[in-house]
PDB file of C-alpha atoms and ligand atoms in Angstrom:
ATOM      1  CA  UNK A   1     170.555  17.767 -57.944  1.00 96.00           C
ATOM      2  CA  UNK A   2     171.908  16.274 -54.605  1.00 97.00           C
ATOM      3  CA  UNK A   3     175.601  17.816 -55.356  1.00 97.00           C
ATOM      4  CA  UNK A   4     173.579  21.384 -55.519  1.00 97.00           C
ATOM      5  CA  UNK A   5     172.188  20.016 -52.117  1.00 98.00           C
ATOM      6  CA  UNK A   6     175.560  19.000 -50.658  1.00 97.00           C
ATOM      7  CA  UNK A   7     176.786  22.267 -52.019  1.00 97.00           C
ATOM      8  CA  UNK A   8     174.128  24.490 -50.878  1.00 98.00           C
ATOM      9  CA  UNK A   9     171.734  23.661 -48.512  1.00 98.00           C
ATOM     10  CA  UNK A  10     173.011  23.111 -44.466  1.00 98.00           C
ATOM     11  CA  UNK A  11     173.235  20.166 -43.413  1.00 98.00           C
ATOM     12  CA  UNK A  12     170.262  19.136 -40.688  1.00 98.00           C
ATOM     13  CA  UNK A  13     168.061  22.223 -42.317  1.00 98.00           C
ATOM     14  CA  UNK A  14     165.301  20.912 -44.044  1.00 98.00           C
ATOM     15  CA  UNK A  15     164.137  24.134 -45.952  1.00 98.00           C
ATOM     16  CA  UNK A  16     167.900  25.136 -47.359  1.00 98.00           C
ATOM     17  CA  UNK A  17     167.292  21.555 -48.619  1.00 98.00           C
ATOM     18  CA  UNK A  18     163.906  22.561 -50.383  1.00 98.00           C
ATOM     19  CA  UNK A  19     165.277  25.925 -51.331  1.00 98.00           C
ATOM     20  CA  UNK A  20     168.650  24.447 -53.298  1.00 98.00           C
ATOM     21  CA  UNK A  21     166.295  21.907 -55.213  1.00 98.00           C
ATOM     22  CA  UNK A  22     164.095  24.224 -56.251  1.00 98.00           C
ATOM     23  CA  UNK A  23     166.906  26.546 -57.085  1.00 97.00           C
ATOM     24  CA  UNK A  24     168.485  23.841 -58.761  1.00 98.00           C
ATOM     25  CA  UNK A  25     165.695  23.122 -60.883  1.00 97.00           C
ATOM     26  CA  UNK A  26     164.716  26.275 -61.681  1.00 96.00           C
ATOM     27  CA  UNK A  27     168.098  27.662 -62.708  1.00 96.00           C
ATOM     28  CA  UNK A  28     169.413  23.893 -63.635  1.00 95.00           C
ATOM     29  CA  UNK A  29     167.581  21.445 -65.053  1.00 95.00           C
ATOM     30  CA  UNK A  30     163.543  21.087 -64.501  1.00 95.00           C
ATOM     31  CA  UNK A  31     162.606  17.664 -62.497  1.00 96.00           C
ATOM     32  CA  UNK A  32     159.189  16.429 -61.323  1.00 96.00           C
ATOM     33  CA  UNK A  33     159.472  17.308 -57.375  1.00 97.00           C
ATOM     34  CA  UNK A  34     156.412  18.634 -56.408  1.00 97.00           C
ATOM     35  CA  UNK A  35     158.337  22.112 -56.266  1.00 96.00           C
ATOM     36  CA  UNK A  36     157.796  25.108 -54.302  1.00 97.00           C
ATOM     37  CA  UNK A  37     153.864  26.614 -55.505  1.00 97.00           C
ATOM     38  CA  UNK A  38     152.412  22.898 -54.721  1.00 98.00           C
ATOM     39  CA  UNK A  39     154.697  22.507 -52.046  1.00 98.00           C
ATOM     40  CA  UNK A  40     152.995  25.171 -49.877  1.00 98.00           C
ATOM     41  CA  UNK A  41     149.830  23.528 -50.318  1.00 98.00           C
ATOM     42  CA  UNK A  42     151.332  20.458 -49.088  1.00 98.00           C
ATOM     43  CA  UNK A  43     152.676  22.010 -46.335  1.00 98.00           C
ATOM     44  CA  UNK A  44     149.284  23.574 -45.106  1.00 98.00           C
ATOM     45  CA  UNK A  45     147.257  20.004 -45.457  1.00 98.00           C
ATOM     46  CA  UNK A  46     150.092  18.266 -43.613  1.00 98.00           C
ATOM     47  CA  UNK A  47     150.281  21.129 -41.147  1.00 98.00           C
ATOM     48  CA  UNK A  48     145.861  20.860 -40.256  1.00 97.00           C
ATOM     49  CA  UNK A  49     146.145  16.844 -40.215  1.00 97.00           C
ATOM     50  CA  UNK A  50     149.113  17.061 -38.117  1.00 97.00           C
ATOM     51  CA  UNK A  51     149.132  13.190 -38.841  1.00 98.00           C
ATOM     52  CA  UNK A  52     151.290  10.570 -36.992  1.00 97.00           C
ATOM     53  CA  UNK A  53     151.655   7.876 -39.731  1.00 98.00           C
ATOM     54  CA  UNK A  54     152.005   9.129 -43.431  1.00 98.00           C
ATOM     55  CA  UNK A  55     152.381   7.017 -46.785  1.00 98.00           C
ATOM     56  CA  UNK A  56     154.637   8.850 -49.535  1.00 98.00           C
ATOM     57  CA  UNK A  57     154.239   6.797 -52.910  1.00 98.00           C
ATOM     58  CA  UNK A  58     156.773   7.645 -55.262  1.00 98.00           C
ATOM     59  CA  UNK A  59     159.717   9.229 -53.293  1.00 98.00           C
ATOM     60  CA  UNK A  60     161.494  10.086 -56.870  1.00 98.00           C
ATOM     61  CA  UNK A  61     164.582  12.034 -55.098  1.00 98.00           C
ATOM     62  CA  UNK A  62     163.217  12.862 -51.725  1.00 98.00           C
ATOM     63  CA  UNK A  63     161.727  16.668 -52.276  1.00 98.00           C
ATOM     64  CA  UNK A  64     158.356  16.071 -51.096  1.00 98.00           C
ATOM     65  CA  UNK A  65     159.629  13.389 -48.133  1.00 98.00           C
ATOM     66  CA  UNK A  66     161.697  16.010 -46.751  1.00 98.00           C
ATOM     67  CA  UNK A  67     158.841  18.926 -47.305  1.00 98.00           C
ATOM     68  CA  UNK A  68     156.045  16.121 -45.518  1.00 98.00           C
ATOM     69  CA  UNK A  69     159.125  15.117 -42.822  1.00 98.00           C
ATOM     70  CA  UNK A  70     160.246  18.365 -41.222  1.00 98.00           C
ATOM     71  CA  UNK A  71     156.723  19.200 -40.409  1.00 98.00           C
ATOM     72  CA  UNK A  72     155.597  15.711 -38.735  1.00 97.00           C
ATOM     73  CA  UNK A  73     155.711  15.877 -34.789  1.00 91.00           C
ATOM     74  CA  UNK A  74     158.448  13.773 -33.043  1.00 87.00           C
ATOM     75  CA  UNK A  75     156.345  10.490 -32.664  1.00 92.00           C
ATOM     76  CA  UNK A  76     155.524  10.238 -36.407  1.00 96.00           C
ATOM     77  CA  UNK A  77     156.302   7.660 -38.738  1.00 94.00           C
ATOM     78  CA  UNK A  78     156.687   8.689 -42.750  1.00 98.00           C
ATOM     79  CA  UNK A  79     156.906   5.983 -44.719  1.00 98.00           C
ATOM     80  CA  UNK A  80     157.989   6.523 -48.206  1.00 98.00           C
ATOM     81  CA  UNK A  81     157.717   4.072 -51.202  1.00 98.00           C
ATOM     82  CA  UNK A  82     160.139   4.165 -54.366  1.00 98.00           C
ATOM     83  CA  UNK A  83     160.857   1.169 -56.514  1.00 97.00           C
ATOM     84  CA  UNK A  84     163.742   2.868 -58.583  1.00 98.00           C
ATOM     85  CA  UNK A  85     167.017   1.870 -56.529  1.00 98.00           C
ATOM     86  CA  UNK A  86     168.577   4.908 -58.136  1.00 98.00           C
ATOM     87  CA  UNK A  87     166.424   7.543 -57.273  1.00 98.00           C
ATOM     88  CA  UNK A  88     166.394   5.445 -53.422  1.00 98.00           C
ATOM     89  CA  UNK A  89     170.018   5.613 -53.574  1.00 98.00           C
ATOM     90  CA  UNK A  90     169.837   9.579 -54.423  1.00 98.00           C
ATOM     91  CA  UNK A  91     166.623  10.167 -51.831  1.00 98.00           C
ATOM     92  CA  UNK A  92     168.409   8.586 -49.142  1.00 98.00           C
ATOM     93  CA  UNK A  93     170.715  11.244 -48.940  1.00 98.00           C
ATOM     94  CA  UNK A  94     168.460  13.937 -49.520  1.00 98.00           C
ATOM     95  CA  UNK A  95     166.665  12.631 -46.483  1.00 98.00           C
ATOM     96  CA  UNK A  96     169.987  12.239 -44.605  1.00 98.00           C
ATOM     97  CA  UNK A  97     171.688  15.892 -44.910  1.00 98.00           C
ATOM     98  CA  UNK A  98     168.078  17.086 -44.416  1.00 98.00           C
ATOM     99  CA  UNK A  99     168.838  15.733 -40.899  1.00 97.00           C
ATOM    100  CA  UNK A 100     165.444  13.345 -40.815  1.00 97.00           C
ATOM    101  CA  UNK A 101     166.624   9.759 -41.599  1.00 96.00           C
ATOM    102  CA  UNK A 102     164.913   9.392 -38.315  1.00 95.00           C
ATOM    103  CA  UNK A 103     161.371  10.195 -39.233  1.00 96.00           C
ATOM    104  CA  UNK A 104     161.137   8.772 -42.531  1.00 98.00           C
ATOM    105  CA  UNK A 105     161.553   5.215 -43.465  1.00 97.00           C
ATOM    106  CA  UNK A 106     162.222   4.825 -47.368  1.00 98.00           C
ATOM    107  CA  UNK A 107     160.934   1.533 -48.689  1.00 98.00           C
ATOM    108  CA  UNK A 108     162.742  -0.148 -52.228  1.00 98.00           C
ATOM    109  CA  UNK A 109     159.940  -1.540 -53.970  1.00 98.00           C
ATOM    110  CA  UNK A 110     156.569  -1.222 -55.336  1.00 98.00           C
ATOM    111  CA  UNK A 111     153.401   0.177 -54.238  1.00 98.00           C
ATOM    112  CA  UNK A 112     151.564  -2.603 -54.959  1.00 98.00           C
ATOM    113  CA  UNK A 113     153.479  -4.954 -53.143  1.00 98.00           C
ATOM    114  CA  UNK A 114     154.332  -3.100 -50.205  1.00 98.00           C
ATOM    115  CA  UNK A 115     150.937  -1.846 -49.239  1.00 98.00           C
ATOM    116  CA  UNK A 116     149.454  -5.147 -48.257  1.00 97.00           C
ATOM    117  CA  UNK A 117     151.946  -5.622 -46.360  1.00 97.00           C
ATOM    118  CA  UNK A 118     152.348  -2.482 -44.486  1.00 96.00           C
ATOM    119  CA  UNK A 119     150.565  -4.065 -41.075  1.00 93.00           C
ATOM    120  CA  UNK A 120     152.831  -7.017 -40.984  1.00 95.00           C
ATOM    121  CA  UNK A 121     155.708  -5.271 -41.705  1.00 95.00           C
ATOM    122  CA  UNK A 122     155.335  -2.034 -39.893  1.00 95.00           C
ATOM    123  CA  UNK A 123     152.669  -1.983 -37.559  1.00 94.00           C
ATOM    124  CA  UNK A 124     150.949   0.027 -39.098  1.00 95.00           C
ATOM    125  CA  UNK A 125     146.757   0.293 -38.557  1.00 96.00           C
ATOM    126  CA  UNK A 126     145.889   3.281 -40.286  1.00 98.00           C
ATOM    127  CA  UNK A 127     147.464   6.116 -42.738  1.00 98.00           C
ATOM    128  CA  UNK A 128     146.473   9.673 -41.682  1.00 98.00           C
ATOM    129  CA  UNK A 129     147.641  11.152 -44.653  1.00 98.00           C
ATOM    130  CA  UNK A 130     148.476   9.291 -48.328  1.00 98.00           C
ATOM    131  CA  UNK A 131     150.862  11.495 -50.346  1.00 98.00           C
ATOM    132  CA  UNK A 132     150.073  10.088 -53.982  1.00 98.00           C
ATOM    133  CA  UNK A 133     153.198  11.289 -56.000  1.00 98.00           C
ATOM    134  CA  UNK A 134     154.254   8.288 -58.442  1.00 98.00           C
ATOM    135  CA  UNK A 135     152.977   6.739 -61.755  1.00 98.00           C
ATOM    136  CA  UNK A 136     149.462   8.887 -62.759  1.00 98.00           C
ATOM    137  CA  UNK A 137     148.429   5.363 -63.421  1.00 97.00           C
ATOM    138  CA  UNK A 138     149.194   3.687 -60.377  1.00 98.00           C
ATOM    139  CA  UNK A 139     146.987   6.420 -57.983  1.00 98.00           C
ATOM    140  CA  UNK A 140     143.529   4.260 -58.799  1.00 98.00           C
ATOM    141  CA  UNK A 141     144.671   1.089 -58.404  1.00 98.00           C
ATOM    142  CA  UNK A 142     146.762   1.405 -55.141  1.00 98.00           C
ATOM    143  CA  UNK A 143     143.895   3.627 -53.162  1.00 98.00           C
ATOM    144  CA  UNK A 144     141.472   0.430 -54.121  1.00 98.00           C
ATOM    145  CA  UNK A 145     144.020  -1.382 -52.438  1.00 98.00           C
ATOM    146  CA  UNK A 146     144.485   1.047 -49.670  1.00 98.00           C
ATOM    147  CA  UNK A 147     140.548   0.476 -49.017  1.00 98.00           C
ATOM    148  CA  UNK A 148     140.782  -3.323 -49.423  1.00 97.00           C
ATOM    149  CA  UNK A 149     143.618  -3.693 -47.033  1.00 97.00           C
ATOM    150  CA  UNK A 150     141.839  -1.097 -44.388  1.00 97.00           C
ATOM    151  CA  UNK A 151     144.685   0.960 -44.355  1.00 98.00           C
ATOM    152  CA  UNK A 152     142.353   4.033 -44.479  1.00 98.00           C
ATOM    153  CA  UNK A 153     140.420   5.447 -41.605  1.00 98.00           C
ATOM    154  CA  UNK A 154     137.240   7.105 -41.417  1.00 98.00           C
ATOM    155  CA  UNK A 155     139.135  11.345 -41.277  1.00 98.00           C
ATOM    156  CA  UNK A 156     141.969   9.346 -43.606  1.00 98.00           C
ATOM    157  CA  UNK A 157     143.263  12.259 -46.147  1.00 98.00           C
ATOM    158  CA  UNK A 158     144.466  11.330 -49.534  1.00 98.00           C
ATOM    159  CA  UNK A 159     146.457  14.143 -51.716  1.00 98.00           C
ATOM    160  CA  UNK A 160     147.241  13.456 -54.833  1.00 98.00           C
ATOM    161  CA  UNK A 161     149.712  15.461 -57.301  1.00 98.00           C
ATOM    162  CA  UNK A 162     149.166  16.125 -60.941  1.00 98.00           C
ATOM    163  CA  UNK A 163     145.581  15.508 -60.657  1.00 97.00           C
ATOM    164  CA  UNK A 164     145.366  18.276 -64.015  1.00 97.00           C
ATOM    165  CA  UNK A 165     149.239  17.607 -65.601  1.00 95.00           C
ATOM    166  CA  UNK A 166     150.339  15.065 -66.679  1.00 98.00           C
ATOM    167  CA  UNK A 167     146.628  14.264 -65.001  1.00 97.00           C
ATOM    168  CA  UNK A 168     145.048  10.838 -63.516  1.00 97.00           C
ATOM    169  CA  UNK A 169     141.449  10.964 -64.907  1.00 98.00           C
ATOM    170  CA  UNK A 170     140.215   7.457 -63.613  1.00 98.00           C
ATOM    171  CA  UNK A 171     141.630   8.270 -60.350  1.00 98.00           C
ATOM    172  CA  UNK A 172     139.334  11.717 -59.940  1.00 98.00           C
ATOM    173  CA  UNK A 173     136.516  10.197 -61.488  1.00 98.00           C
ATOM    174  CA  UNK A 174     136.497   7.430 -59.056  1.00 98.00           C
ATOM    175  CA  UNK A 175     137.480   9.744 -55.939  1.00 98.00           C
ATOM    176  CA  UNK A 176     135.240  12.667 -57.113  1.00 98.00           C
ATOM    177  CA  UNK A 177     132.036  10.408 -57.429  1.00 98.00           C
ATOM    178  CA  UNK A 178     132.920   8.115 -54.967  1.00 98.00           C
ATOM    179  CA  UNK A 179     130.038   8.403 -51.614  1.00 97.00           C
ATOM    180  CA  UNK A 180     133.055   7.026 -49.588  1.00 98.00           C
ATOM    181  CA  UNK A 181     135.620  10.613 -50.213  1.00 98.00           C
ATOM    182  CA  UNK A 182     134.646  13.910 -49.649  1.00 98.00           C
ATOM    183  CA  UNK A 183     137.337  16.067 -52.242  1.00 98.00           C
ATOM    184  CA  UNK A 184     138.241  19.060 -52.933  1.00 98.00           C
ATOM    185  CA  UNK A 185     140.560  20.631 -55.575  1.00 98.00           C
ATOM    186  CA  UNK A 186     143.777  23.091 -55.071  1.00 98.00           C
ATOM    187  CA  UNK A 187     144.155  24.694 -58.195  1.00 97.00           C
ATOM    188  CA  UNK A 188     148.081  25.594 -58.634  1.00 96.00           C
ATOM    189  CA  UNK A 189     150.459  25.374 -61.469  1.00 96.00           C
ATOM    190  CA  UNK A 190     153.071  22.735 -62.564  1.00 95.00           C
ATOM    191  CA  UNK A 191     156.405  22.551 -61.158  1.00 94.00           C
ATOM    192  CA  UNK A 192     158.624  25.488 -61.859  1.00 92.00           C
ATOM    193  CA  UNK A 193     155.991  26.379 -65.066  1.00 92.00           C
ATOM    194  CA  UNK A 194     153.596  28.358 -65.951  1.00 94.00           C
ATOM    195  CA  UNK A 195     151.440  25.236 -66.889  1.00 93.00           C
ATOM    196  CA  UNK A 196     148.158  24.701 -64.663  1.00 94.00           C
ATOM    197  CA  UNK A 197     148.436  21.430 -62.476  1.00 95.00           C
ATOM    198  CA  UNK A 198     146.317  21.023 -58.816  1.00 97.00           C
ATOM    199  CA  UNK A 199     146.556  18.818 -55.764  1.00 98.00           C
ATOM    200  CA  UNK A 200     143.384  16.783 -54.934  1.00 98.00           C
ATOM    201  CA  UNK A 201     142.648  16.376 -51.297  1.00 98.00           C
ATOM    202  CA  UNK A 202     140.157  13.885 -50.546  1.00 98.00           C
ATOM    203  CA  UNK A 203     138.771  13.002 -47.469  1.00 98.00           C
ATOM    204  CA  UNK A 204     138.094   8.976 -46.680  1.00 98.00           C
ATOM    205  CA  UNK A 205     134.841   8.733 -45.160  1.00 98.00           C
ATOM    206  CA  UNK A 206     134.636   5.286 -43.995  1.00 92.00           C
TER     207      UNK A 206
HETATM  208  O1  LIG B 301     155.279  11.184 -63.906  1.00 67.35           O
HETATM  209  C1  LIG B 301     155.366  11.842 -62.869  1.00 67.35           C
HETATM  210  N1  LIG B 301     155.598  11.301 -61.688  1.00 67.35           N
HETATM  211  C2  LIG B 301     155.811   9.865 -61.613  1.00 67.35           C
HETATM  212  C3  LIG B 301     156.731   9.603 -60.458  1.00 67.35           C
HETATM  213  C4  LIG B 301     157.320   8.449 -60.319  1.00 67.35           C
HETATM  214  C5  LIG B 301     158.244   8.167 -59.200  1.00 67.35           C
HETATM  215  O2  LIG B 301     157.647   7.179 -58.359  1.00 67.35           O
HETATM  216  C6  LIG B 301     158.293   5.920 -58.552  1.00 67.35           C
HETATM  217  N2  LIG B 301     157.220   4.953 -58.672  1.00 67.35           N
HETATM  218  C7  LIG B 301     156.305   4.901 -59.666  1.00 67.35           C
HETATM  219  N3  LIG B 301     155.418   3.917 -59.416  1.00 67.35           N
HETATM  220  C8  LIG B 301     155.790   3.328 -58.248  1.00 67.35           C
HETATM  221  C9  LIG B 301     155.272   2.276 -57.520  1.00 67.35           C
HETATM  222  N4  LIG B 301     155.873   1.941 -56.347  1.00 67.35           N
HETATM  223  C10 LIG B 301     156.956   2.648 -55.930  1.00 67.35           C
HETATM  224  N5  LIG B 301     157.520   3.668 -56.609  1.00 67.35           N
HETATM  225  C11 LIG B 301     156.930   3.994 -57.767  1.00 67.35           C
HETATM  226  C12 LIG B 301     159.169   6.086 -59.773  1.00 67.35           C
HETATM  227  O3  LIG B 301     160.321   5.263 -59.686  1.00 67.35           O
HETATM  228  C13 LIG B 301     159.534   7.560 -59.694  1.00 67.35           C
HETATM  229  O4  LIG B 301     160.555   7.810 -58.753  1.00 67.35           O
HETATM  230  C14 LIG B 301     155.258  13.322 -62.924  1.00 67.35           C
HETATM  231  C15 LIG B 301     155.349  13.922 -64.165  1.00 67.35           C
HETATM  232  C16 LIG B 301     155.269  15.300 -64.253  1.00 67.35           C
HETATM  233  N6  LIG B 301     155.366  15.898 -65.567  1.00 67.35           N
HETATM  234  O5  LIG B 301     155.240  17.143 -65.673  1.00 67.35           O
HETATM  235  O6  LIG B 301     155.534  15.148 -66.544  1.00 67.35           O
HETATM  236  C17 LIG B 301     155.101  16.106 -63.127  1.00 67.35           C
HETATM  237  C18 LIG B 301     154.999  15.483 -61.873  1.00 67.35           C
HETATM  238  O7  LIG B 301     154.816  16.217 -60.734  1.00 67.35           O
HETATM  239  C19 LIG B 301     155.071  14.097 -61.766  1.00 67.35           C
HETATM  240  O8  LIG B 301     154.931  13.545 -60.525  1.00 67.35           O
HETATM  241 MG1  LIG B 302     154.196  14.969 -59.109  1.00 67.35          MG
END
């Protein structure tokens, strides 16, 4: 995947980036970036929130950072979790010949270790946006932890992948019944299939 990227996509252009990973997949070999149908969706909510500081968990090889990066406005800060030092290794230079290294600071290590200590660490209050991306069983456990740690805002947006396939049941029981969210679901399709999968968009209400 990144020698289709160093082969196809230009340098410092974040959407020939997109467009030779999806390629790549599609043509290639199938991988579990977002991809191109969810991708829009993701787009559009990071696009209305317009948010200054954004949590990525579970960078896998960068696809989604660099969709979520090239949008944020100058003063952002993307943060992007990824425990995996291979994929790191590989996302770090997806982020790089995307050209925004500078917006997005990728994080080796868990979720569940790093997000207590995301105030101490990097000054950070509040997330405006959560991009929940990595293990389907991780997404309940780590916005719990999110609350306890009062990384979440009242207007705080949390968008979880997969929500249908390969699914995260506890999490959209909890978030869907929850009087603290407000949520609604995008109904799309799985990566490069013809499977169905949706994004859940929930907002924290304090
Ligand atoms: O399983 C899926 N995603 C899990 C993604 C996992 C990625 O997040 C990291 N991670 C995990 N917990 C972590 C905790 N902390 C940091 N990184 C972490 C893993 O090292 C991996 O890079 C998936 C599967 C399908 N599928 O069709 O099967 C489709 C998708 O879109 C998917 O996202
Ligand atoms: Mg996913």
């Amino acid at each position: 995947m990144l020698a289709a990227v160093q082969k196809n996509a230009t340098r410092g252009d974040p959407r020939s980036v997109v467009k030779a990973i999806d390629q790549f997949c599609r043509q290639k070999e199938w991988a579990m970036n977002v991809g191109d149908e969810k991708g829009c969706i993701l787009d559009s909510v990071v696009t209305e929130v317009n948010p200054a500081t954004v949590l990525e968990l579970g960078t896998y090889c960068g696809y989604s950072t660099v969709r979520i990066a090239s949008l944020l406005p100058s003063n952002a800060k993307l943060i992007t979790l990824e425990f995996n030092p291979d994929y790191a290794a590989i996302a770090r230079q997806v982020i790089a010949w995307a050209g925004l290294e500078d917006k997005v600071q990728l994080v080796e290590g868990a979720s569940g270790d790093w997000i207590p200590k995301m105030k101490e660490k990097f000054g950070i209050e509040t997330f405006d946006l959560v991009f929940l991306d990595h293990w389907k069983d991780r997404y309940l456990p780590d916005t719990k932890l999110m609350e306890e740690c009062g990384l979440l805002r009242k207007g705080s947006i949390l968008l979880a992948d997969n929500v249908i396939c390969p699914g995260t049941p506890d999490y959209l029981e909890y978030i869907r019944n929850s009087p603290r969210y407000k949520s609604q679901y995008f109904k799309s399709h799985l990566e490069y299939t013809k499977v169905e999968d949706g994004l859940e968009k929930s907002v924290f209400l304090g």
